Short mmCIF file of C-alpha atoms in Angstrom, two decimals:
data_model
loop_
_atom_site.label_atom_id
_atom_site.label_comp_id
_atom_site.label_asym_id
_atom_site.label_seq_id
_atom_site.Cartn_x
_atom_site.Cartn_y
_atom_site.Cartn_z
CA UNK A 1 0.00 0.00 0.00
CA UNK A 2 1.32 3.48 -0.85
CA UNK A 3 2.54 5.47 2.26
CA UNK A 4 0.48 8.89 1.60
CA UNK A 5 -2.41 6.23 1.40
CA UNK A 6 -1.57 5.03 5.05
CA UNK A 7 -0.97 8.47 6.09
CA UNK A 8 -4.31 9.80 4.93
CA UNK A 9 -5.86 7.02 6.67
CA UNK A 10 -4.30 7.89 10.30
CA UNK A 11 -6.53 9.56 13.17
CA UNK A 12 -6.31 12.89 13.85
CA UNK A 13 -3.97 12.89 17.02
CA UNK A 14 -6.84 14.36 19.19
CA UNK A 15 -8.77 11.34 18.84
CA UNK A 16 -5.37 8.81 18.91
CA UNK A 17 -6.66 8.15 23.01
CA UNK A 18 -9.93 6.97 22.45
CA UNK A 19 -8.77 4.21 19.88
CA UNK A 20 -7.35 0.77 20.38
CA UNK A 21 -5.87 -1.65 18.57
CA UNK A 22 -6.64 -4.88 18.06
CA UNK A 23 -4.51 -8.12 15.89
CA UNK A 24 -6.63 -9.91 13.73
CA UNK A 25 -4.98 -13.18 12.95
CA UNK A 26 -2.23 -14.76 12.55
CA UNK A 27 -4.17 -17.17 14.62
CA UNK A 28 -7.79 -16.57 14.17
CA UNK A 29 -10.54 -19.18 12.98
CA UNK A 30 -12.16 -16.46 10.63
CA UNK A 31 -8.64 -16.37 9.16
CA UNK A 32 -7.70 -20.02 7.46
CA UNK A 33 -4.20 -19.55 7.21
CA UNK A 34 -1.59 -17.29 8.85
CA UNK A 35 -1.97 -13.59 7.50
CA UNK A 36 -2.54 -11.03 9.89
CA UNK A 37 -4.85 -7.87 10.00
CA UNK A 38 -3.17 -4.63 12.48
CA UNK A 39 -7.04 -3.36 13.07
CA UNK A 40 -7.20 0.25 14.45
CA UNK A 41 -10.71 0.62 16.55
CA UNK A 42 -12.90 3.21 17.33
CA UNK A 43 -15.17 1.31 19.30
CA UNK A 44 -16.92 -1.48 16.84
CA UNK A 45 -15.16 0.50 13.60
CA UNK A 46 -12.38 0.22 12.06
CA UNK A 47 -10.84 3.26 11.18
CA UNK A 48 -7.32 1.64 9.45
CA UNK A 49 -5.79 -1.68 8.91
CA UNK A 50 -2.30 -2.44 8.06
CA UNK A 51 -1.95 -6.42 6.46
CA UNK A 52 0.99 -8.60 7.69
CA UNK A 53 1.99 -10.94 5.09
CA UNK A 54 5.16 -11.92 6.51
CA UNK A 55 4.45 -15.09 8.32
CA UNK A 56 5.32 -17.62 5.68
CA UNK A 57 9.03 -17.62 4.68
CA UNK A 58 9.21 -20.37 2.03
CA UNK A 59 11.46 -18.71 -0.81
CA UNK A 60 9.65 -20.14 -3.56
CA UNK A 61 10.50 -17.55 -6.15
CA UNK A 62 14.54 -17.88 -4.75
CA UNK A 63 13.99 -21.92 -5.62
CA UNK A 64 12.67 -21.01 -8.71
CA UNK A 65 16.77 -20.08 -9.88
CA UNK A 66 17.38 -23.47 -8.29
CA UNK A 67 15.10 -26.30 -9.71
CA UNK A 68 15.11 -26.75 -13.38
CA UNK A 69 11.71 -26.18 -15.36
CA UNK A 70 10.70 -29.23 -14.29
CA UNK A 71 11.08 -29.66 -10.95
CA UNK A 72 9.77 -26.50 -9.61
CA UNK A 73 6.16 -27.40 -10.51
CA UNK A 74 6.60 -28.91 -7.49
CA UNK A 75 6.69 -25.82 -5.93
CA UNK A 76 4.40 -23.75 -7.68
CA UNK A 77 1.79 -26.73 -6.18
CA UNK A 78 2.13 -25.26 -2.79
CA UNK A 79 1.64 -21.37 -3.98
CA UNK A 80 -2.39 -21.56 -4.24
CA UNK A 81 -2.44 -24.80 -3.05
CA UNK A 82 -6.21 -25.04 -3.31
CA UNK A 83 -6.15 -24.91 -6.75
CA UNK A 84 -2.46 -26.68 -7.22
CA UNK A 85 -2.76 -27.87 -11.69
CA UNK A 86 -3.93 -24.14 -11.93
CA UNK A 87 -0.31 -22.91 -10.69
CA UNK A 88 1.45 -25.64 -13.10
CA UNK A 89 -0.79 -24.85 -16.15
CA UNK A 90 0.58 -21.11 -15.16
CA UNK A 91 4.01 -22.21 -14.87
CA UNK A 92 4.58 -24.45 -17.85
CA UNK A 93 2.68 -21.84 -20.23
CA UNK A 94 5.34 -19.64 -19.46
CA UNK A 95 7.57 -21.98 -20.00
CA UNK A 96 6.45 -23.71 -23.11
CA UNK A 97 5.92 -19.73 -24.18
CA UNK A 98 9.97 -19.01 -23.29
CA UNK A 99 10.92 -22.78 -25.47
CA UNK A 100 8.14 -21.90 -28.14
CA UNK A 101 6.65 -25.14 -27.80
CA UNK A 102 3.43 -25.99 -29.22
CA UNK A 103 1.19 -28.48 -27.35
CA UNK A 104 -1.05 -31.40 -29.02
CA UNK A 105 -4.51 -31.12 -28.86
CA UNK A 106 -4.87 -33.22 -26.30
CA UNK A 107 -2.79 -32.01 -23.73
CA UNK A 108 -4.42 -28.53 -24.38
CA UNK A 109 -7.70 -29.89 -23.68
CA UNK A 110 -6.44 -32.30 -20.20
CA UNK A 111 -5.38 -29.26 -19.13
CA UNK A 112 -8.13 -26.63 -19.64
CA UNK A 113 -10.57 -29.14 -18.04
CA UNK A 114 -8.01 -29.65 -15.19
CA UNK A 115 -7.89 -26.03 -14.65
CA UNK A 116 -11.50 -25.77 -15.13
CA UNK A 117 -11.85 -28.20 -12.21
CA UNK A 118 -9.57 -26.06 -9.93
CA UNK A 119 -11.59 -23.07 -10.57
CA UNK A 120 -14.28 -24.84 -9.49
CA UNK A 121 -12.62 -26.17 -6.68
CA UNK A 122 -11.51 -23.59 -5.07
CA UNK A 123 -14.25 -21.34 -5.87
CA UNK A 124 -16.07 -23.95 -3.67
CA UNK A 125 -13.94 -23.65 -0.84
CA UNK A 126 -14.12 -19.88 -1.22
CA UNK A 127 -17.38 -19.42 -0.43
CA UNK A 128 -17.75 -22.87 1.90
CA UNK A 129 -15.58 -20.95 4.39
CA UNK A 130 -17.09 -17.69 3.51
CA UNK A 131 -20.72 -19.24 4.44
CA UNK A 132 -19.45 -20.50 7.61
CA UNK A 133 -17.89 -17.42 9.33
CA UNK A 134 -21.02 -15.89 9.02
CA UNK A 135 -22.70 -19.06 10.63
CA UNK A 136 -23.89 -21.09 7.45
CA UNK A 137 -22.76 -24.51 8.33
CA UNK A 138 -24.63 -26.58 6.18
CA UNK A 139 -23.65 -24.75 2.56
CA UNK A 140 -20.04 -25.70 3.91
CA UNK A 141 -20.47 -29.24 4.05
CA UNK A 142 -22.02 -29.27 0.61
CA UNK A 143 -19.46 -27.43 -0.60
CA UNK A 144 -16.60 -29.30 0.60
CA UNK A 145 -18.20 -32.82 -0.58
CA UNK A 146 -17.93 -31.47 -4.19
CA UNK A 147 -14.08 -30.81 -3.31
CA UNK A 148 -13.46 -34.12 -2.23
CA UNK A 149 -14.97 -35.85 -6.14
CA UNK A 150 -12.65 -33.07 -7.59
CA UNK A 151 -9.78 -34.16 -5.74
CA UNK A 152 -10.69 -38.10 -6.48
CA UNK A 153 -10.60 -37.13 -10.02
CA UNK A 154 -7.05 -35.42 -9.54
CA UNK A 155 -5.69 -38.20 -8.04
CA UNK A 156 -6.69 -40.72 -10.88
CA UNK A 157 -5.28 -38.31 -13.41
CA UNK A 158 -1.83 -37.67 -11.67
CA UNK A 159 -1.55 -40.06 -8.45
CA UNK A 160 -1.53 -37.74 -5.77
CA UNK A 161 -4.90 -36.32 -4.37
CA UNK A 162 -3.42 -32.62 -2.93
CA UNK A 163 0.19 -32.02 -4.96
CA UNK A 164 -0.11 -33.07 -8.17
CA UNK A 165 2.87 -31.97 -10.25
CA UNK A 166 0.93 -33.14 -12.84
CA UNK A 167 1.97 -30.48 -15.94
CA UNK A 168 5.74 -31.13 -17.13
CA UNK A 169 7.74 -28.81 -20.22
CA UNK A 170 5.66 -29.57 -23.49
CA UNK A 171 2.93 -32.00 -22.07
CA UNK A 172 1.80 -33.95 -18.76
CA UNK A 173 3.51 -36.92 -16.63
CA UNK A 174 1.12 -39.31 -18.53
CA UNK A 175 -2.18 -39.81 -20.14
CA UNK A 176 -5.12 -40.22 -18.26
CA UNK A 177 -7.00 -43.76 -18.85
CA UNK A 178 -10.57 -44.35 -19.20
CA UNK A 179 -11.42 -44.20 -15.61
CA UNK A 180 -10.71 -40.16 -15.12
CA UNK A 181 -12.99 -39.76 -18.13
CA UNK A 182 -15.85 -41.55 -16.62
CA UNK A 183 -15.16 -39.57 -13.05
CA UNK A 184 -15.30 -36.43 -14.78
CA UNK A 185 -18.46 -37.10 -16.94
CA UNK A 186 -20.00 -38.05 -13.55
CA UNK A 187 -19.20 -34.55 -11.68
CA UNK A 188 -20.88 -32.74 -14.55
CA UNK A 189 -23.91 -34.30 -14.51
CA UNK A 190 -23.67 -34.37 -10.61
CA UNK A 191 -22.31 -30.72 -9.64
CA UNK A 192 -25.76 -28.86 -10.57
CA UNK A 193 -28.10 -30.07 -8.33
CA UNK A 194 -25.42 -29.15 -5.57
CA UNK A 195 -24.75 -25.82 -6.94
CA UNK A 196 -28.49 -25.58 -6.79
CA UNK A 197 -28.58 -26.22 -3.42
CA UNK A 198 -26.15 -24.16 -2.31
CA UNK A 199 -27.90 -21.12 -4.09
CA UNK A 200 -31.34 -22.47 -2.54
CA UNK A 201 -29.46 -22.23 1.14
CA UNK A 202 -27.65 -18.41 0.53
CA UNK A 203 -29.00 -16.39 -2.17
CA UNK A 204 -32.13 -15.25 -0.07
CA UNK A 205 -31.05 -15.90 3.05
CA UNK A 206 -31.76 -12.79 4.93
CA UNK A 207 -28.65 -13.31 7.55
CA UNK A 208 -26.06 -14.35 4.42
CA UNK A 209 -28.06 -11.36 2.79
CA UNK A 210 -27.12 -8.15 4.92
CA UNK A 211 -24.15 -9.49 6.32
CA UNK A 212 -22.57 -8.95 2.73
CA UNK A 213 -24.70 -6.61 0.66
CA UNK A 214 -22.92 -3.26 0.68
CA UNK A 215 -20.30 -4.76 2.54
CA UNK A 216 -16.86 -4.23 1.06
CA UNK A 217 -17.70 -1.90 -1.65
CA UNK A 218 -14.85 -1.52 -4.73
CA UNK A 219 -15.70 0.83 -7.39
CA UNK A 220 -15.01 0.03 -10.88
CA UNK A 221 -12.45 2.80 -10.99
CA UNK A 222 -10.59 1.71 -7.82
CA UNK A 223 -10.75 -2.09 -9.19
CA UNK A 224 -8.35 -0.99 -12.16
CA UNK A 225 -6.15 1.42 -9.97
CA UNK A 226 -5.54 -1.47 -7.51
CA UNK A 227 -4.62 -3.82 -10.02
CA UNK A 228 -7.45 -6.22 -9.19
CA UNK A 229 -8.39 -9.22 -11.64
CA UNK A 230 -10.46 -12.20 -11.69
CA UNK A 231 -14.19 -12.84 -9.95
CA UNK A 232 -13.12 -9.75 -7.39
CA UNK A 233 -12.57 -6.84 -10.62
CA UNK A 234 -15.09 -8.63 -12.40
CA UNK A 235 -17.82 -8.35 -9.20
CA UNK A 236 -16.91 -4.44 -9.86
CA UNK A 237 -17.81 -4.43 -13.41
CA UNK A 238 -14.03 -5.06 -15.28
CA UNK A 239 -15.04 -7.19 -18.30
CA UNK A 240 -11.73 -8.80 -18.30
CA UNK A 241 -11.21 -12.48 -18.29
CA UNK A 242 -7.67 -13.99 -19.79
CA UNK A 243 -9.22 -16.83 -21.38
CA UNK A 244 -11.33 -14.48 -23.94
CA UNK A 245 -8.67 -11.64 -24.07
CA UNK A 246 -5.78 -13.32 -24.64
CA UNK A 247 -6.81 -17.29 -25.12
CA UNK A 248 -4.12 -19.89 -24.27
CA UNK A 249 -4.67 -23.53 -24.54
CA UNK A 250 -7.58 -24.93 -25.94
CA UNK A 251 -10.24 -22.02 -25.15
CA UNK A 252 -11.32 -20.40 -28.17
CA UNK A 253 -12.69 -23.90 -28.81
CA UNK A 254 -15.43 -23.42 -26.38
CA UNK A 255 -18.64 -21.22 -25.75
CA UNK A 256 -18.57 -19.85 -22.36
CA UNK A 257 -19.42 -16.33 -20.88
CA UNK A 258 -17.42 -13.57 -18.55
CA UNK A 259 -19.78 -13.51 -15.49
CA UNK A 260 -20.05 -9.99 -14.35
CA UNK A 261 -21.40 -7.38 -11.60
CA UNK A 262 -21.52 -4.02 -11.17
CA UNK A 263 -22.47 -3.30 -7.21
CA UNK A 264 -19.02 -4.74 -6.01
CA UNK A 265 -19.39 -5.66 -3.00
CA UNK A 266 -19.20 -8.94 -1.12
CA UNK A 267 -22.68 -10.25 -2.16
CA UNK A 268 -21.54 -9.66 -5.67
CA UNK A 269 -18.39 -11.03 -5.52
CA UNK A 270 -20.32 -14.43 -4.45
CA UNK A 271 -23.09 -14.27 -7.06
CA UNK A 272 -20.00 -13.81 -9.39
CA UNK A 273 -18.10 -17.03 -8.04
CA UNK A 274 -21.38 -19.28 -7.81
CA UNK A 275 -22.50 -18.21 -11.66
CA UNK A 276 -18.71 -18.87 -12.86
CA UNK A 277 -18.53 -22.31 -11.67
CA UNK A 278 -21.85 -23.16 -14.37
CA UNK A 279 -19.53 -21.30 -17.04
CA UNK A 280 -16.59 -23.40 -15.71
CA UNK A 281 -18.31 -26.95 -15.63
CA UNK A 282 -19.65 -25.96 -19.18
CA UNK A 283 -16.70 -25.74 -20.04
CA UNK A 284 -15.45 -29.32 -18.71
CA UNK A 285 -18.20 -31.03 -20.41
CA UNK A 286 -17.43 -29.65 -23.76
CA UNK A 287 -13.77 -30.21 -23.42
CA UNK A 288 -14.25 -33.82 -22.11
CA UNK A 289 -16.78 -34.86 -24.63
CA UNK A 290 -14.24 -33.57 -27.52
CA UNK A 291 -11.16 -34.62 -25.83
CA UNK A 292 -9.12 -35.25 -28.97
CA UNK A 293 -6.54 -38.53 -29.78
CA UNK A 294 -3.17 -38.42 -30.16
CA UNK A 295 -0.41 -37.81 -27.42
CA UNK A 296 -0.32 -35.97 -24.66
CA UNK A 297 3.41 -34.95 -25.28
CA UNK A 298 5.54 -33.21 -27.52
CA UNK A 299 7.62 -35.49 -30.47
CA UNK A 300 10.54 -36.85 -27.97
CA UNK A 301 12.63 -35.50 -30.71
CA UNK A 302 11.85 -31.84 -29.38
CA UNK A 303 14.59 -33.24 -26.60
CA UNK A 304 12.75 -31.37 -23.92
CA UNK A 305 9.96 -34.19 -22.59
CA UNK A 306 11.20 -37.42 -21.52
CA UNK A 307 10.41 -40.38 -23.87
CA UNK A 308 8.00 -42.98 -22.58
CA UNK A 309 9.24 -45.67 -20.58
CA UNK A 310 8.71 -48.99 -23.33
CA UNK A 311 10.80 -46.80 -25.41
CA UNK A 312 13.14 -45.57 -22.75
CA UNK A 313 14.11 -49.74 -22.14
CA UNK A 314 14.28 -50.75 -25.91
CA UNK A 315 15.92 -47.84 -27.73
CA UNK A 316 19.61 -46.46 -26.94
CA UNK A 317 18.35 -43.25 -28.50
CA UNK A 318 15.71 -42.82 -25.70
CA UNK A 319 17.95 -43.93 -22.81
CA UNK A 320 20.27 -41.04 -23.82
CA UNK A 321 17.59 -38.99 -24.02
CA UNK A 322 16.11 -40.14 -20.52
CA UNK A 323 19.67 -39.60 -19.08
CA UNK A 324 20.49 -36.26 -20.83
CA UNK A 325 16.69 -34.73 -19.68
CA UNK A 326 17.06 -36.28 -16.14
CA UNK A 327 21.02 -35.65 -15.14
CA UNK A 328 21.55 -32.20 -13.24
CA UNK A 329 23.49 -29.81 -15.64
CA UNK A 330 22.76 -32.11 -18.55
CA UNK A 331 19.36 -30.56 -19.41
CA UNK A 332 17.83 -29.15 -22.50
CA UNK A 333 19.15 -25.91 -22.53
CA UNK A 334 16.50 -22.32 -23.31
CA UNK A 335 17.23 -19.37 -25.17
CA UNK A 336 18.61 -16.32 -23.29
CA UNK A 337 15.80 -14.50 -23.04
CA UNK A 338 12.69 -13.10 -20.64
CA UNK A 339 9.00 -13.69 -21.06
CA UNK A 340 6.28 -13.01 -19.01
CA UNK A 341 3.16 -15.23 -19.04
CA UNK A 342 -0.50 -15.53 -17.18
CA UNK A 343 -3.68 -17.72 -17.21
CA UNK A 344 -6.82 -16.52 -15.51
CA UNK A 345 -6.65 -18.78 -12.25
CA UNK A 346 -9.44 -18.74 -10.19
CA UNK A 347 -8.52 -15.88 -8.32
CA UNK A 348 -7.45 -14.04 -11.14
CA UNK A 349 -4.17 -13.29 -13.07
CA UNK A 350 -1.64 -15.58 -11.99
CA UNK A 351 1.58 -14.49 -14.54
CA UNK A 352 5.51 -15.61 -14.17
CA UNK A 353 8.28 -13.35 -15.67
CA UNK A 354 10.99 -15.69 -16.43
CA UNK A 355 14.74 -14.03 -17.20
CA UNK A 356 16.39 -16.96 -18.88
CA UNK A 357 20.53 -17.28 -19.04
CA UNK A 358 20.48 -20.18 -21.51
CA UNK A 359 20.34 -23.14 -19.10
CA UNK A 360 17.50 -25.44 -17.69
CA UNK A 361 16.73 -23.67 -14.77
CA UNK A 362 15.91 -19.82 -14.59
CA UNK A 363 18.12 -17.30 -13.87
CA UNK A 364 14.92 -15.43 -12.23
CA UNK A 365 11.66 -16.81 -11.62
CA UNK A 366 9.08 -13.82 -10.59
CA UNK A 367 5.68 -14.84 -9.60
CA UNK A 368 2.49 -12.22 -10.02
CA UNK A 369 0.18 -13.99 -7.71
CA UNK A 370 -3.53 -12.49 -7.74
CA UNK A 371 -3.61 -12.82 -3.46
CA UNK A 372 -0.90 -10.92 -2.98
CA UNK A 373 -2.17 -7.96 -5.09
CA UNK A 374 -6.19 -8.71 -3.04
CA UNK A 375 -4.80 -8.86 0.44
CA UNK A 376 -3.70 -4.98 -0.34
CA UNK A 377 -7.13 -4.11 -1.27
CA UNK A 378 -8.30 -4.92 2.19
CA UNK A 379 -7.32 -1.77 4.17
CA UNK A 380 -9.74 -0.09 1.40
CA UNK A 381 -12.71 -1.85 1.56
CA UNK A 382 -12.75 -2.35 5.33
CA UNK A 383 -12.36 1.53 6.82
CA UNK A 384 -15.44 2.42 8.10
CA UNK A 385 -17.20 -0.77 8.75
CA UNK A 386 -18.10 -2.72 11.69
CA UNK A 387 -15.03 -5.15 13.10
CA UNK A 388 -17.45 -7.93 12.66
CA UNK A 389 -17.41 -6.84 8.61
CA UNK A 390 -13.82 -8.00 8.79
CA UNK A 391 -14.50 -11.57 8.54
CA UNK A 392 -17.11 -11.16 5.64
CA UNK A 393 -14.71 -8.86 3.27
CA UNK A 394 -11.60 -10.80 4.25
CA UNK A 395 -13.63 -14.58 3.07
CA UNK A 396 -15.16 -12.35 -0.07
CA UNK A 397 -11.58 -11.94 -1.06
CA UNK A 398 -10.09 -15.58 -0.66
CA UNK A 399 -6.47 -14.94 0.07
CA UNK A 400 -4.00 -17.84 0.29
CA UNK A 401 -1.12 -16.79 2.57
CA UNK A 402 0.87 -19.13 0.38
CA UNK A 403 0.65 -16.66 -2.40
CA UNK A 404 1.69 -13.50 -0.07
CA UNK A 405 5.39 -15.67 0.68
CA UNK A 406 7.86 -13.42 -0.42
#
């Protein structure tokens, strides 16, 4: 936050004894994760807050100049890790952008509806934990059951259930077999009557109603200044949406809308995240019900993707390979160069600017995470309100205190 912002938000000093102040988080159960809120007081209001994002220390841009391209999807898994193949689909587009590597078809499409899914996902979470600080147990439950069928369909496509690491350089660790298919057919026909429940239990409920209408209130104007993207700029009217203004992966192939609103405030930024989970498992059922043939890699002659394992045991050429892509130092080597590149992840624009020195690994791995940029916005849409408004624009915004680890 600016400084003459903070400075134009402290008391006058004659009023300086008849505030208090009051830490909100880092342990707090309206909090989910360790950030922490510095909450000036005049009685119930709030009259400034200073965020505290330094309670993770994880340096997972610093081991971004330290894994190769490869291994550090590993660690982009554990930036948002609610929606963990968002963060690699982020990572290896950049990547893939940096190599100039060209998908198939049918990686494009695996990983659209895997990001699809996350969006979902943790769009689910969002406002399961957002319903249940303000007291709305049962919409949580619902909500988190959903989760648990996205996270069984994760694990049959990669293994692993939270962590993925599914994405690798020009492709995916392997196919996926009949089985994922058939789970993910199953949570599109499934999902809407949920969804419909959910909306049946909040929409009109009077508490869920006035605890977040006018709550939280971000102009369109002060959306843009702030740098906001995804469901929270688009709950304030931006008509921006990566995946129409600058498609990547398989996209353009589908018809889908931008969900927007124009009150922004909390109640808004919920209607937005309920109506863009329809739009995202529209999505998933088109993609899924097209999935194309073919591989799911790049031609092992591209010498960036390691050849598949039959081949890897029968052919000298593909043992070389295996050892040259595997062996620290003996990597496929990238053009000197920097790139920046972003998906719309389901909090919003989630970019990496890569500065590449020629080898496997980058020389500097910069990460634009949409939380980081949100949990700034708080000290503006919370002056003025009631402290118990805190916990309904703080779950309106979603941050991940993974994404504020700097």
């Amino acid at each position: 936050m600016p400084l003459e912002l903070l400075e134009s938000m402290e008391p006058e000093a004659s009023d300086k004894e008849y505030l208090w102040t009051l830490n909100f988080g880092p342990q707090h159960p309206a909090t989910h994760t360790t950030l922490r809120l510095i909450l000036t007081l005049d009685g119930e209001t709030v009259v400034k807050a200073v965020p505290d994002i330094g309670y993770l220390h994880s340096g997972f841009e610093k081991l971004g100049e330290d894994l190769n391209f490869n291994q550090y999807v590993t660690i982009v898994d554990r930036m948002n890790y609610i929606s963990p193949a968002a963060n690699e689909v982020a990572w290896h587009h950049v990547v893939e952008k940096l190599l100039g590597i060209e998908l198939t078809p049918r990686c494009k499409y695996l990983r659209t509806i895997l990001g699809e899914l996350m969006r979902i996902h943790d769009h689910l979470l969002c406002i399961g934990a957002a319903a249940l600080d303000l007291g709305a147990f049962t919409a949580f439950l619902y909500a988190f059951y959903q989760r648990e069928l996205i996270y069984d369909i994760q694990e049959t496509a990669s293994g692993q259930r939270f962590h993925p690491s599914y994405t690798r350089v020009g492709g995916l660790l392997y196919d996926v077999n009949d089985v994922f298919v058939q789970k993910v057919r199953a949570f599109v026909k499934d999902f809407p009557k949920t969804h419909a429940d959910v909306c049946r239990l909040l929409n009109r409920n009077r508490i869920f109603m006035d605890r977040l209408k006018g709550i939280g209130v971000l102009s369109k104007e002060e959306a843009i200044n702030l740098s906001c993207t995804g469901p929270i700029a688009r709950a304030s009217g931006v008509v921006r949406d990566l995946r129409k203004d600058e498609p990547y992966l398989s996209y353009s192939d589908f018809d889908f809308k931008v969900i927007c609103a124009n009150d922004g405030d909390c109640y808004a930024r919920y209607l937005v995240r309920m109506e863009e989970m329809l739009e995202s498992l529209k999505i998933v059922h088109q993609a899924i019900e097209n999935l194309p043939g073919g591989p799911v890699n790049v031609e092992s002659g591209s010498k960036v993707v390691l050849p598949d394992q039959l081949s890897t045991y029968r052919s000298i050429e593909s043992l070389i390979q295996h050892f040259e892509v595997i062996m620290p130092n003996r990597g496929f080597t990238a053009p000197v160069d920097e790139v920046y590149g972003a998906v719309e992840s389901p909090n919003g624009e989630l970019g990496y600017y890569i500065v590449s020195d020629g080898t496997e690994r980058a020389y500097r791995a910069r990460t634009r995470p949409p939380s980081f940029i949100h949990f700034a916005v708080f000290p503006y849409l919370i002056v003025g309100h009631q402290i118990s408004d805190v916990v309904a624009v703080l779950g309106s915004l979603n941050i991940i205190a993974a994404e504020l680890d700097r």
